[in-house]
mmCIF file of N, CA and C in Angstrom:
data_model
loop_
_atom_site.group_PDB
_atom_site.id
_atom_site.type_symbol
_atom_site.label_atom_id
_atom_site.label_comp_id
_atom_site.label_asym_id
_atom_site.label_seq_id
_atom_site.Cartn_x
_atom_site.Cartn_y
_atom_site.Cartn_z
ATOM 1 N N UNK A 887 112.368 94.576 90.083
ATOM 2 C CA UNK A 887 111.676 94.737 88.819
ATOM 3 C C UNK A 887 111.347 96.224 88.646
ATOM 4 N N UNK A 888 111.659 96.758 87.482
ATOM 5 C CA UNK A 888 111.356 98.174 87.237
ATOM 6 C C UNK A 888 109.849 98.443 87.296
ATOM 7 N N UNK A 889 109.526 99.626 87.749
ATOM 8 C CA UNK A 889 108.125 99.988 87.943
ATOM 9 C C UNK A 889 107.346 99.947 86.629
ATOM 10 N N UNK A 890 107.933 100.459 85.550
ATOM 11 C CA UNK A 890 107.227 100.468 84.265
ATOM 12 C C UNK A 890 106.977 99.051 83.754
ATOM 13 N N UNK A 891 107.911 98.152 83.990
ATOM 14 C CA UNK A 891 107.716 96.764 83.583
ATOM 15 C C UNK A 891 106.581 96.128 84.381
ATOM 16 N N UNK A 892 106.521 96.451 85.652
ATOM 17 C CA UNK A 892 105.447 95.916 86.485
ATOM 18 C C UNK A 892 104.095 96.435 86.027
ATOM 19 N N UNK A 893 104.013 97.722 85.723
ATOM 20 C CA UNK A 893 102.760 98.292 85.222
ATOM 21 C C UNK A 893 102.354 97.641 83.903
ATOM 22 N N UNK A 894 103.331 97.431 83.036
ATOM 23 C CA UNK A 894 103.027 96.812 81.743
ATOM 24 C C UNK A 894 102.521 95.384 81.924
ATOM 25 N N UNK A 895 103.082 94.642 82.877
ATOM 26 C CA UNK A 895 102.604 93.286 83.140
ATOM 27 C C UNK A 895 101.176 93.291 83.693
ATOM 28 N N UNK A 896 100.861 94.269 84.529
ATOM 29 C CA UNK A 896 99.503 94.379 85.063
ATOM 30 C C UNK A 896 98.522 94.684 83.933
ATOM 31 N N UNK A 897 98.900 95.603 83.046
ATOM 32 C CA UNK A 897 98.037 95.927 81.904
ATOM 33 C C UNK A 897 97.864 94.706 81.008
ATOM 34 N N UNK A 898 98.927 93.953 80.823
ATOM 35 C CA UNK A 898 98.855 92.745 80.005
ATOM 36 C C UNK A 898 97.880 91.739 80.608
ATOM 37 N N UNK A 899 97.992 91.504 81.897
ATOM 38 C CA UNK A 899 97.095 90.545 82.552
ATOM 39 C C UNK A 899 95.644 91.004 82.493
ATOM 40 N N UNK A 900 95.420 92.275 82.740
ATOM 41 C CA UNK A 900 94.050 92.786 82.704
ATOM 42 C C UNK A 900 93.464 92.747 81.301
ATOM 43 N N UNK A 901 94.284 93.004 80.298
ATOM 44 C CA UNK A 901 93.759 92.974 78.936
ATOM 45 C C UNK A 901 93.475 91.543 78.477
ATOM 46 N N UNK A 902 94.235 90.585 78.963
ATOM 47 C CA UNK A 902 93.932 89.184 78.642
ATOM 48 C C UNK A 902 92.606 88.778 79.272
ATOM 49 N N UNK A 903 92.391 89.187 80.514
ATOM 50 C CA UNK A 903 91.118 88.889 81.178
ATOM 51 C C UNK A 903 89.966 89.557 80.432
ATOM 52 N N UNK A 904 90.174 90.813 80.024
ATOM 53 C CA UNK A 904 89.122 91.519 79.285
ATOM 54 C C UNK A 904 88.847 90.845 77.941
ATOM 55 N N UNK A 905 89.883 90.326 77.289
ATOM 56 C CA UNK A 905 89.695 89.636 76.013
ATOM 57 C C UNK A 905 88.893 88.351 76.210
ATOM 58 N N UNK A 906 89.211 87.608 77.248
ATOM 59 C CA UNK A 906 88.478 86.365 77.510
ATOM 60 C C UNK A 906 87.011 86.666 77.780
ATOM 61 N N UNK A 907 86.753 87.664 78.610
ATOM 62 C CA UNK A 907 85.366 88.029 78.915
ATOM 63 C C UNK A 907 84.650 88.476 77.644
ATOM 64 N N UNK A 908 85.347 89.249 76.825
ATOM 65 C CA UNK A 908 84.756 89.747 75.581
ATOM 66 C C UNK A 908 84.382 88.598 74.647
ATOM 67 N N UNK A 909 85.293 87.658 74.487
ATOM 68 C CA UNK A 909 85.023 86.540 73.586
ATOM 69 C C UNK A 909 83.930 85.624 74.138
ATOM 70 N N UNK A 910 83.884 85.453 75.454
ATOM 71 C CA UNK A 910 82.843 84.619 76.053
ATOM 72 C C UNK A 910 81.468 85.239 75.819
ATOM 73 N N UNK A 911 81.413 86.559 75.857
ATOM 74 C CA UNK A 911 80.140 87.244 75.613
ATOM 75 C C UNK A 911 79.807 87.325 74.127
ATOM 76 N N UNK A 912 80.703 86.875 73.278
ATOM 77 C CA UNK A 912 80.447 86.885 71.848
ATOM 78 C C UNK A 912 80.768 88.211 71.175
ATOM 79 N N UNK A 913 81.552 89.033 71.838
ATOM 80 C CA UNK A 913 81.905 90.343 71.307
ATOM 81 C C UNK A 913 83.272 90.257 70.624
ATOM 82 N N UNK A 914 83.344 90.753 69.409
ATOM 83 C CA UNK A 914 84.613 90.706 68.686
ATOM 84 C C UNK A 914 85.569 91.814 69.094
ATOM 85 N N UNK A 915 85.189 92.647 70.038
ATOM 86 C CA UNK A 915 86.080 93.682 70.559
ATOM 87 C C UNK A 915 87.271 93.051 71.289
ATOM 88 N N UNK A 916 87.177 91.769 71.597
ATOM 89 C CA UNK A 916 88.278 91.069 72.242
ATOM 90 C C UNK A 916 89.546 91.084 71.420
ATOM 91 N N UNK A 917 89.414 91.265 70.110
ATOM 92 C CA UNK A 917 90.599 91.335 69.250
ATOM 93 C C UNK A 917 91.454 92.533 69.641
ATOM 94 N N UNK A 918 90.812 93.637 69.967
ATOM 95 C CA UNK A 918 91.548 94.829 70.392
ATOM 96 C C UNK A 918 92.264 94.567 71.709
ATOM 97 N N UNK A 919 91.603 93.842 72.605
ATOM 98 C CA UNK A 919 92.234 93.512 73.891
ATOM 99 C C UNK A 919 93.446 92.599 73.697
ATOM 100 N N UNK A 920 93.358 91.691 72.745
ATOM 101 C CA UNK A 920 94.498 90.810 72.458
ATOM 102 C C UNK A 920 95.675 91.628 71.927
ATOM 103 N N UNK A 921 95.375 92.586 71.056
ATOM 104 C CA UNK A 921 96.443 93.450 70.538
ATOM 105 C C UNK A 921 97.074 94.275 71.653
ATOM 106 N N UNK A 922 96.264 94.768 72.572
ATOM 107 C CA UNK A 922 96.792 95.517 73.705
ATOM 108 C C UNK A 922 97.639 94.625 74.612
ATOM 109 N N UNK A 923 97.242 93.387 74.777
ATOM 110 C CA UNK A 923 98.035 92.453 75.586
ATOM 111 C C UNK A 923 99.396 92.213 74.942
ATOM 112 N N UNK A 924 99.422 92.064 73.626
ATOM 113 C CA UNK A 924 100.696 91.880 72.941
ATOM 114 C C UNK A 924 101.590 93.090 73.068
ATOM 115 N N UNK A 925 101.034 94.262 72.914
ATOM 116 C CA UNK A 925 101.815 95.488 73.034
ATOM 117 C C UNK A 925 102.379 95.651 74.442
ATOM 118 N N UNK A 926 101.548 95.428 75.440
ATOM 119 C CA UNK A 926 102.008 95.618 76.812
ATOM 120 C C UNK A 926 103.015 94.549 77.233
ATOM 121 N N UNK A 927 102.892 93.338 76.719
ATOM 122 C CA UNK A 927 103.896 92.328 77.053
ATOM 123 C C UNK A 927 105.239 92.667 76.416
ATOM 124 N N UNK A 928 105.206 93.221 75.213
ATOM 125 C CA UNK A 928 106.455 93.664 74.587
ATOM 126 C C UNK A 928 107.079 94.823 75.354
ATOM 127 N N UNK A 929 106.246 95.711 75.868
ATOM 128 C CA UNK A 929 106.768 96.819 76.670
ATOM 129 C C UNK A 929 107.409 96.305 77.954
ATOM 130 N N UNK A 930 106.766 95.343 78.599
ATOM 131 C CA UNK A 930 107.330 94.780 79.827
ATOM 132 C C UNK A 930 108.668 94.110 79.540
ATOM 133 N N UNK A 931 108.727 93.347 78.464
ATOM 134 C CA UNK A 931 109.972 92.683 78.073
ATOM 135 C C UNK A 931 111.063 93.710 77.808
ATOM 136 N N UNK A 932 110.725 94.802 77.115
ATOM 137 C CA UNK A 932 111.694 95.852 76.804
ATOM 138 C C UNK A 932 112.246 96.488 78.078
ATOM 139 N N UNK A 933 111.358 96.846 79.008
ATOM 140 C CA UNK A 933 111.811 97.497 80.236
ATOM 141 C C UNK A 933 112.631 96.562 81.112
ATOM 142 N N UNK A 934 112.310 95.283 81.119
ATOM 143 C CA UNK A 934 113.126 94.327 81.873
ATOM 144 C C UNK A 934 114.519 94.185 81.264
ATOM 145 N N UNK A 935 114.589 94.083 79.940
ATOM 146 C CA UNK A 935 115.890 93.981 79.274
ATOM 147 C C UNK A 935 116.702 95.249 79.452
ATOM 148 N N UNK A 936 116.043 96.396 79.406
ATOM 149 C CA UNK A 936 116.723 97.675 79.579
ATOM 150 C C UNK A 936 117.324 97.775 80.980
ATOM 151 N N UNK A 937 116.566 97.387 81.995
ATOM 152 C CA UNK A 937 117.059 97.433 83.371
ATOM 153 C C UNK A 937 118.223 96.467 83.560
ATOM 154 N N UNK A 938 118.136 95.300 82.949
ATOM 155 C CA UNK A 938 119.224 94.327 83.057
ATOM 156 C C UNK A 938 120.495 94.851 82.395
ATOM 157 N N UNK A 939 120.353 95.484 81.232
ATOM 158 C CA UNK A 939 121.514 96.025 80.534
ATOM 159 C C UNK A 939 122.129 97.191 81.307
ATOM 160 N N UNK A 940 121.303 98.042 81.897
ATOM 161 C CA UNK A 940 121.817 99.148 82.695
ATOM 162 C C UNK A 940 122.550 98.647 83.930
ATOM 163 N N UNK A 941 122.033 97.600 84.550
ATOM 164 C CA UNK A 941 122.686 97.030 85.724
ATOM 165 C C UNK A 941 124.038 96.433 85.346
ATOM 166 N N UNK A 942 124.093 95.736 84.222
ATOM 167 C CA UNK A 942 125.364 95.160 83.768
ATOM 168 C C UNK A 942 126.366 96.259 83.426
ATOM 169 N N UNK A 943 125.876 97.343 82.850
ATOM 170 C CA UNK A 943 126.764 98.451 82.499
ATOM 171 C C UNK A 943 127.332 99.115 83.739
ATOM 172 N N UNK A 944 126.483 99.293 84.776
ATOM 173 C CA UNK A 944 126.949 99.881 86.039
ATOM 174 C C UNK A 944 127.985 98.996 86.707
ATOM 175 N N UNK A 945 127.749 97.676 86.693
ATOM 176 C CA UNK A 945 128.700 96.752 87.315
ATOM 177 C C UNK A 945 130.010 96.707 86.554
ATOM 178 N N UNK A 946 129.943 96.799 85.243
ATOM 179 C CA UNK A 946 131.167 96.768 84.431
ATOM 180 C C UNK A 946 131.970 98.050 84.610
ATOM 181 N N UNK A 947 131.282 99.172 84.733
ATOM 182 C CA UNK A 947 132.009 100.435 84.899
ATOM 183 C C UNK A 947 132.558 100.591 86.308
ATOM 184 N N UNK A 948 131.949 99.921 87.288
ATOM 185 C CA UNK A 948 132.439 99.993 88.666
ATOM 186 C C UNK A 948 133.667 99.103 88.871
ATOM 187 N N UNK A 949 133.792 98.106 88.046
ATOM 188 C CA UNK A 949 134.910 97.156 88.226
ATOM 189 C C UNK A 949 136.191 97.639 87.594
#
């Protein structure tokens, strides 16, 4: 797993936890945490797809 994808997944998990805590405390700042979770999950997905495409390209060019 690419390092940037792993970091993005960690940020996503932490922001989901922060959103839950925020909403439990009655703070509407949790909306910002939800938006950050969505952004970081999209980043993780992008970096995973990018690494997969690069690996396929390397294998195709080596063959």
